[in-house]
Amino acid sequence: MLCGIIAGAIIGLFFHREEWMGGYSSFRRRMMRLAHISFFGLGFINILFALSAKSWGLPETQAQLASVGFVLGAMTMPLCCFLTAWRRPFRHLFPIPVLSVLIGILSLLLGWVAR
């Protein structure tokens, strides 16, 4: 979440320019906004996971797999967004964070059912 604050502060220096990165609705600018907010969204998911995993008594295997999935997603989603804003072909990397978070969610659900 600290990275989200830093990224927001840096890109916030230029938001007042209407044509910055092609204007408000441009693909590049949308990717920058998505990167910024993904730091917070996936950070909150990680915090909620940490709090719920212990209270739900998840099996260790599912808890570890979910943790790795959520952390990997939180690291790679903003990176993919920033890289895609820089060069469009990087959009092909989006399955990495999406599958990571999906693995985290499925592991969490399977662990919850198995307990």
mmCIF file with all atom_site columns, N, CA and C in Angstrom, residues 1-11 30-48 70-83 94 97 101:
data_model
loop_
_atom_site.group_PDB
_atom_site.id
_atom_site.type_symbol
_atom_site.label_atom_id
_atom_site.label_alt_id
_atom_site.label_comp_id
_atom_site.label_asym_id
_atom_site.label_entity_id
_atom_site.label_seq_id
_atom_site.pdbx_PDB_ins_code
_atom_site.Cartn_x
_atom_site.Cartn_y
_atom_site.Cartn_z
_atom_site.occupancy
_atom_site.B_iso_or_equiv
_atom_site.pdbx_formal_charge
_atom_site.auth_seq_id
_atom_site.auth_comp_id
_atom_site.auth_asym_id
_atom_site.auth_atom_id
_atom_site.pdbx_PDB_model_num
ATOM 1   N N  . MET A 1 1   ? 0.825  -1.191  0.000   1.00 0.00 ? 1   MET A N  1
ATOM 2   C CA . MET A 1 1   ? 0.000  0.000   0.000   1.00 0.00 ? 1   MET A CA 1
ATOM 3   C C  . MET A 1 1   ? 0.864  1.247   0.000   1.00 0.00 ? 1   MET A C  1
ATOM 4   N N  . LEU A 1 2   ? 2.049  1.117   0.588   1.00 0.00 ? 2   LEU A N  1
ATOM 5   C CA . LEU A 1 2   ? 2.999  2.232   0.532   1.00 0.00 ? 2   LEU A CA 1
ATOM 6   C C  . LEU A 1 2   ? 3.363  2.546   -0.918  1.00 0.00 ? 2   LEU A C  1
ATOM 7   N N  . CYS A 1 3   ? 3.524  1.503   -1.726  1.00 0.00 ? 3   CYS A N  1
ATOM 8   C CA . CYS A 1 3   ? 3.811  1.713   -3.153  1.00 0.00 ? 3   CYS A CA 1
ATOM 9   C C  . CYS A 1 3   ? 2.653  2.446   -3.837  1.00 0.00 ? 3   CYS A C  1
ATOM 10  N N  . GLY A 1 4   ? 1.421  2.153   -3.427  1.00 0.00 ? 4   GLY A N  1
ATOM 11  C CA . GLY A 1 4   ? 0.263  2.847   -3.977  1.00 0.00 ? 4   GLY A CA 1
ATOM 12  C C  . GLY A 1 4   ? 0.267  4.328   -3.654  1.00 0.00 ? 4   GLY A C  1
ATOM 13  N N  . ILE A 1 5   ? 0.673  4.652   -2.437  1.00 0.00 ? 5   ILE A N  1
ATOM 14  C CA . ILE A 1 5   ? 0.760  6.064   -2.041  1.00 0.00 ? 5   ILE A CA 1
ATOM 15  C C  . ILE A 1 5   ? 1.854  6.765   -2.838  1.00 0.00 ? 5   ILE A C  1
ATOM 16  N N  . ILE A 1 6   ? 2.991  6.116   -2.966  1.00 0.00 ? 6   ILE A N  1
ATOM 17  C CA . ILE A 1 6   ? 4.110  6.704   -3.718  1.00 0.00 ? 6   ILE A CA 1
ATOM 18  C C  . ILE A 1 6   ? 3.746  6.863   -5.188  1.00 0.00 ? 6   ILE A C  1
ATOM 19  N N  . ALA A 1 7   ? 3.168  5.812   -5.769  1.00 0.00 ? 7   ALA A N  1
ATOM 20  C CA . ALA A 1 7   ? 2.766  5.891   -7.187  1.00 0.00 ? 7   ALA A CA 1
ATOM 21  C C  . ALA A 1 7   ? 1.719  6.981   -7.390  1.00 0.00 ? 7   ALA A C  1
ATOM 22  N N  . GLY A 1 8   ? 0.749  7.056   -6.474  1.00 0.00 ? 8   GLY A N  1
ATOM 23  C CA . GLY A 1 8   ? -0.284 8.086   -6.583  1.00 0.00 ? 8   GLY A CA 1
ATOM 24  C C  . GLY A 1 8   ? 0.283  9.486   -6.470  1.00 0.00 ? 8   GLY A C  1
ATOM 25  N N  . ALA A 1 9   ? 1.261  9.648   -5.590  1.00 0.00 ? 9   ALA A N  1
ATOM 26  C CA . ALA A 1 9   ? 1.886  10.961  -5.435  1.00 0.00 ? 9   ALA A CA 1
ATOM 27  C C  . ALA A 1 9   ? 2.643  11.366  -6.693  1.00 0.00 ? 9   ALA A C  1
ATOM 28  N N  . ILE A 1 10  ? 3.332  10.399  -7.293  1.00 0.00 ? 10  ILE A N  1
ATOM 29  C CA . ILE A 1 10  ? 4.118  10.708  -8.498  1.00 0.00 ? 10  ILE A CA 1
ATOM 30  C C  . ILE A 1 10  ? 3.212  11.005  -9.688  1.00 0.00 ? 10  ILE A C  1
ATOM 31  N N  . ILE A 1 11  ? 2.263  10.101  -9.959  1.00 0.00 ? 11  ILE A N  1
ATOM 32  C CA . ILE A 1 11  ? 1.407  10.351  -11.124 1.00 0.00 ? 11  ILE A CA 1
ATOM 33  C C  . ILE A 1 11  ? 0.416  11.481  -10.859 1.00 0.00 ? 11  ILE A C  1
ATOM 34  N N  . ARG A 1 30  ? -5.559 5.168   -18.306 1.00 0.00 ? 30  ARG A N  1
ATOM 35  C CA . ARG A 1 30  ? -6.381 4.194   -17.578 1.00 0.00 ? 30  ARG A CA 1
ATOM 36  C C  . ARG A 1 30  ? -5.519 3.108   -16.958 1.00 0.00 ? 30  ARG A C  1
ATOM 37  N N  . MET A 1 31  ? -4.505 2.664   -17.673 1.00 0.00 ? 31  MET A N  1
ATOM 38  C CA . MET A 1 31  ? -3.596 1.644   -17.134 1.00 0.00 ? 31  MET A CA 1
ATOM 39  C C  . MET A 1 31  ? -2.822 2.175   -15.923 1.00 0.00 ? 31  MET A C  1
ATOM 40  N N  . MET A 1 32  ? -2.440 3.431   -15.979 1.00 0.00 ? 32  MET A N  1
ATOM 41  C CA . MET A 1 32  ? -1.746 4.038   -14.837 1.00 0.00 ? 32  MET A CA 1
ATOM 42  C C  . MET A 1 32  ? -2.672 4.107   -13.623 1.00 0.00 ? 32  MET A C  1
ATOM 43  N N  . ARG A 1 33  ? -3.927 4.484   -13.841 1.00 0.00 ? 33  ARG A N  1
ATOM 44  C CA . ARG A 1 33  ? -4.886 4.550   -12.736 1.00 0.00 ? 33  ARG A CA 1
ATOM 45  C C  . ARG A 1 33  ? -5.156 3.160   -12.173 1.00 0.00 ? 33  ARG A C  1
ATOM 46  N N  . LEU A 1 34  ? -5.262 2.168   -13.056 1.00 0.00 ? 34  LEU A N  1
ATOM 47  C CA . LEU A 1 34  ? -5.491 0.803   -12.603 1.00 0.00 ? 34  LEU A CA 1
ATOM 48  C C  . LEU A 1 34  ? -4.304 0.286   -11.792 1.00 0.00 ? 34  LEU A C  1
ATOM 49  N N  . ALA A 1 35  ? -3.106 0.592   -12.215 1.00 0.00 ? 35  ALA A N  1
ATOM 50  C CA . ALA A 1 35  ? -1.909 0.188   -11.464 1.00 0.00 ? 35  ALA A CA 1
ATOM 51  C C  . ALA A 1 35  ? -1.936 0.801   -10.076 1.00 0.00 ? 35  ALA A C  1
ATOM 52  N N  . HIS A 1 36  ? -2.251 2.067   -10.007 1.00 0.00 ? 36  HIS A N  1
ATOM 53  C CA . HIS A 1 36  ? -2.290 2.779   -8.727  1.00 0.00 ? 36  HIS A CA 1
ATOM 54  C C  . HIS A 1 36  ? -3.312 2.157   -7.784  1.00 0.00 ? 36  HIS A C  1
ATOM 55  N N  . ILE A 1 37  ? -4.508 1.901   -8.263  1.00 0.00 ? 37  ILE A N  1
ATOM 56  C CA . ILE A 1 37  ? -5.556 1.378   -7.394  1.00 0.00 ? 37  ILE A CA 1
ATOM 57  C C  . ILE A 1 37  ? -5.342 -0.094  -7.074  1.00 0.00 ? 37  ILE A C  1
ATOM 58  N N  . SER A 1 38  ? -4.653 -0.826  -7.955  1.00 0.00 ? 38  SER A N  1
ATOM 59  C CA . SER A 1 38  ? -4.418 -2.247  -7.670  1.00 0.00 ? 38  SER A CA 1
ATOM 60  C C  . SER A 1 38  ? -3.485 -2.440  -6.484  1.00 0.00 ? 38  SER A C  1
ATOM 61  N N  . PHE A 1 39  ? -2.595 -1.482  -6.249  1.00 0.00 ? 39  PHE A N  1
ATOM 62  C CA . PHE A 1 39  ? -1.770 -1.559  -5.043  1.00 0.00 ? 39  PHE A CA 1
ATOM 63  C C  . PHE A 1 39  ? -2.656 -1.623  -3.798  1.00 0.00 ? 39  PHE A C  1
ATOM 64  N N  . PHE A 1 40  ? -3.693 -0.806  -3.776  1.00 0.00 ? 40  PHE A N  1
ATOM 65  C CA . PHE A 1 40  ? -4.575 -0.753  -2.614  1.00 0.00 ? 40  PHE A CA 1
ATOM 66  C C  . PHE A 1 40  ? -5.541 -1.935  -2.581  1.00 0.00 ? 40  PHE A C  1
ATOM 67  N N  . GLY A 1 41  ? -6.193 -2.205  -3.697  1.00 0.00 ? 41  GLY A N  1
ATOM 68  C CA . GLY A 1 41  ? -7.184 -3.290  -3.736  1.00 0.00 ? 41  GLY A CA 1
ATOM 69  C C  . GLY A 1 41  ? -6.591 -4.630  -3.364  1.00 0.00 ? 41  GLY A C  1
ATOM 70  N N  . LEU A 1 42  ? -5.478 -4.979  -3.985  1.00 0.00 ? 42  LEU A N  1
ATOM 71  C CA . LEU A 1 42  ? -4.864 -6.266  -3.681  1.00 0.00 ? 42  LEU A CA 1
ATOM 72  C C  . LEU A 1 42  ? -4.170 -6.254  -2.328  1.00 0.00 ? 42  LEU A C  1
ATOM 73  N N  . GLY A 1 43  ? -3.754 -5.096  -1.882  1.00 0.00 ? 43  GLY A N  1
ATOM 74  C CA . GLY A 1 43  ? -3.210 -4.979  -0.528  1.00 0.00 ? 43  GLY A CA 1
ATOM 75  C C  . GLY A 1 43  ? -4.275 -5.270  0.514   1.00 0.00 ? 43  GLY A C  1
ATOM 76  N N  . PHE A 1 44  ? -5.477 -4.728  0.303   1.00 0.00 ? 44  PHE A N  1
ATOM 77  C CA . PHE A 1 44  ? -6.583 -5.006  1.225   1.00 0.00 ? 44  PHE A CA 1
ATOM 78  C C  . PHE A 1 44  ? -6.967 -6.486  1.197   1.00 0.00 ? 44  PHE A C  1
ATOM 79  N N  . ILE A 1 45  ? -6.953 -7.084  0.016   1.00 0.00 ? 45  ILE A N  1
ATOM 80  C CA . ILE A 1 45  ? -7.254 -8.515  -0.082  1.00 0.00 ? 45  ILE A CA 1
ATOM 81  C C  . ILE A 1 45  ? -6.242 -9.315  0.731   1.00 0.00 ? 45  ILE A C  1
ATOM 82  N N  . ASN A 1 46  ? -4.972 -8.941  0.653   1.00 0.00 ? 46  ASN A N  1
ATOM 83  C CA . ASN A 1 46  ? -3.946 -9.640  1.431   1.00 0.00 ? 46  ASN A CA 1
ATOM 84  C C  . ASN A 1 46  ? -4.174 -9.485  2.936   1.00 0.00 ? 46  ASN A C  1
ATOM 85  N N  . ILE A 1 47  ? -4.532 -8.300  3.362   1.00 0.00 ? 47  ILE A N  1
ATOM 86  C CA . ILE A 1 47  ? -4.798 -8.074  4.784   1.00 0.00 ? 47  ILE A CA 1
ATOM 87  C C  . ILE A 1 47  ? -6.005 -8.887  5.240   1.00 0.00 ? 47  ILE A C  1
ATOM 88  N N  . LEU A 1 48  ? -7.073 -8.849  4.467   1.00 0.00 ? 48  LEU A N  1
ATOM 89  C CA . LEU A 1 48  ? -8.269 -9.612  4.830   1.00 0.00 ? 48  LEU A CA 1
ATOM 90  C C  . LEU A 1 48  ? -7.997 -11.109 4.823   1.00 0.00 ? 48  LEU A C  1
ATOM 91  N N  . PHE A 1 70  ? -1.930 -14.658 -3.570  1.00 0.00 ? 70  PHE A N  1
ATOM 92  C CA . PHE A 1 70  ? -2.314 -13.264 -3.309  1.00 0.00 ? 70  PHE A CA 1
ATOM 93  C C  . PHE A 1 70  ? -1.103 -12.323 -3.349  1.00 0.00 ? 70  PHE A C  1
ATOM 94  N N  . VAL A 1 71  ? 0.008  -12.750 -2.791  1.00 0.00 ? 71  VAL A N  1
ATOM 95  C CA . VAL A 1 71  ? 1.206  -11.899 -2.802  1.00 0.00 ? 71  VAL A CA 1
ATOM 96  C C  . VAL A 1 71  ? 1.729  -11.735 -4.222  1.00 0.00 ? 71  VAL A C  1
ATOM 97  N N  . LEU A 1 72  ? 1.780  -12.823 -4.974  1.00 0.00 ? 72  LEU A N  1
ATOM 98  C CA . LEU A 1 72  ? 2.244  -12.738 -6.362  1.00 0.00 ? 72  LEU A CA 1
ATOM 99  C C  . LEU A 1 72  ? 1.320  -11.834 -7.187  1.00 0.00 ? 72  LEU A C  1
ATOM 100 N N  . GLY A 1 73  ? 0.023  -11.958 -6.971  1.00 0.00 ? 73  GLY A N  1
ATOM 101 C CA . GLY A 1 73  ? -0.926 -11.091 -7.670  1.00 0.00 ? 73  GLY A CA 1
ATOM 102 C C  . GLY A 1 73  ? -0.741 -9.631  -7.307  1.00 0.00 ? 73  GLY A C  1
ATOM 103 N N  . ALA A 1 74  ? -0.518 -9.370  -6.020  1.00 0.00 ? 74  ALA A N  1
ATOM 104 C CA . ALA A 1 74  ? -0.333 -7.990  -5.561  1.00 0.00 ? 74  ALA A CA 1
ATOM 105 C C  . ALA A 1 74  ? 0.945  -7.374  -6.115  1.00 0.00 ? 74  ALA A C  1
ATOM 106 N N  . MET A 1 75  ? 1.933  -8.198  -6.376  1.00 0.00 ? 75  MET A N  1
ATOM 107 C CA . MET A 1 75  ? 3.193  -7.681  -6.927  1.00 0.00 ? 75  MET A CA 1
ATOM 108 C C  . MET A 1 75  ? 3.124  -7.519  -8.447  1.00 0.00 ? 75  MET A C  1
ATOM 109 N N  . THR A 1 76  ? 2.468  -8.454  -9.116  1.00 0.00 ? 76  THR A N  1
ATOM 110 C CA . THR A 1 76  ? 2.515  -8.443  -10.583 1.00 0.00 ? 76  THR A CA 1
ATOM 111 C C  . THR A 1 76  ? 1.418  -7.615  -11.244 1.00 0.00 ? 76  THR A C  1
ATOM 112 N N  . MET A 1 77  ? 0.285  -7.413  -10.572 1.00 0.00 ? 77  MET A N  1
ATOM 113 C CA . MET A 1 77  ? -0.787 -6.632  -11.209 1.00 0.00 ? 77  MET A CA 1
ATOM 114 C C  . MET A 1 77  ? -0.366 -5.182  -11.466 1.00 0.00 ? 77  MET A C  1
ATOM 115 N N  . PRO A 1 78  ? 0.150  -4.459  -10.468 1.00 0.00 ? 78  PRO A N  1
ATOM 116 C CA . PRO A 1 78  ? 0.582  -3.094  -10.770 1.00 0.00 ? 78  PRO A CA 1
ATOM 117 C C  . PRO A 1 78  ? 1.708  -3.058  -11.799 1.00 0.00 ? 78  PRO A C  1
ATOM 118 N N  . LEU A 1 79  ? 2.617  -4.033  -11.709 1.00 0.00 ? 79  LEU A N  1
ATOM 119 C CA . LEU A 1 79  ? 3.717  -4.087  -12.676 1.00 0.00 ? 79  LEU A CA 1
ATOM 120 C C  . LEU A 1 79  ? 3.194  -4.272  -14.094 1.00 0.00 ? 79  LEU A C  1
ATOM 121 N N  . CYS A 1 80  ? 2.260  -5.198  -14.272 1.00 0.00 ? 80  CYS A N  1
ATOM 122 C CA . CYS A 1 80  ? 1.677  -5.411  -15.607 1.00 0.00 ? 80  CYS A CA 1
ATOM 123 C C  . CYS A 1 80  ? 0.952  -4.159  -16.105 1.00 0.00 ? 80  CYS A C  1
ATOM 124 N N  . CYS A 1 81  ? 0.246  -3.489  -15.205 1.00 0.00 ? 81  CYS A N  1
ATOM 125 C CA . CYS A 1 81  ? -0.467 -2.270  -15.600 1.00 0.00 ? 81  CYS A CA 1
ATOM 126 C C  . CYS A 1 81  ? 0.505  -1.173  -16.034 1.00 0.00 ? 81  CYS A C  1
ATOM 127 N N  . PHE A 1 82  ? 1.560  -0.953  -15.244 1.00 0.00 ? 82  PHE A N  1
ATOM 128 C CA . PHE A 1 82  ? 2.545  0.073   -15.610 1.00 0.00 ? 82  PHE A CA 1
ATOM 129 C C  . PHE A 1 82  ? 3.259  -0.284  -16.911 1.00 0.00 ? 82  PHE A C  1
ATOM 130 N N  . LEU A 1 83  ? 3.643  -1.537  -17.061 1.00 0.00 ? 83  LEU A N  1
ATOM 131 C CA . LEU A 1 83  ? 4.322  -1.959  -18.294 1.00 0.00 ? 83  LEU A CA 1
ATOM 132 C C  . LEU A 1 83  ? 3.402  -1.826  -19.507 1.00 0.00 ? 83  LEU A C  1
ATOM 133 N N  . PHE A 1 94  ? -0.958 -10.120 -18.450 1.00 0.00 ? 94  PHE A N  1
ATOM 134 C CA . PHE A 1 94  ? -2.024 -10.051 -17.464 1.00 0.00 ? 94  PHE A CA 1
ATOM 135 C C  . PHE A 1 94  ? -2.507 -11.408 -16.939 1.00 0.00 ? 94  PHE A C  1
ATOM 136 N N  . PRO A 1 97  ? -0.924 -12.104 -13.112 1.00 0.00 ? 97  PRO A N  1
ATOM 137 C CA . PRO A 1 97  ? -1.583 -11.669 -11.868 1.00 0.00 ? 97  PRO A CA 1
ATOM 138 C C  . PRO A 1 97  ? -3.000 -12.213 -11.718 1.00 0.00 ? 97  PRO A C  1
ATOM 139 N N  . VAL A 1 101 ? -4.116 -14.470 -8.425  1.00 0.00 ? 101 VAL A N  1
ATOM 140 C CA . VAL A 1 101 ? -5.206 -14.134 -7.508  1.00 0.00 ? 101 VAL A CA 1
ATOM 141 C C  . VAL A 1 101 ? -6.281 -15.219 -7.549  1.00 0.00 ? 101 VAL A C  1
#
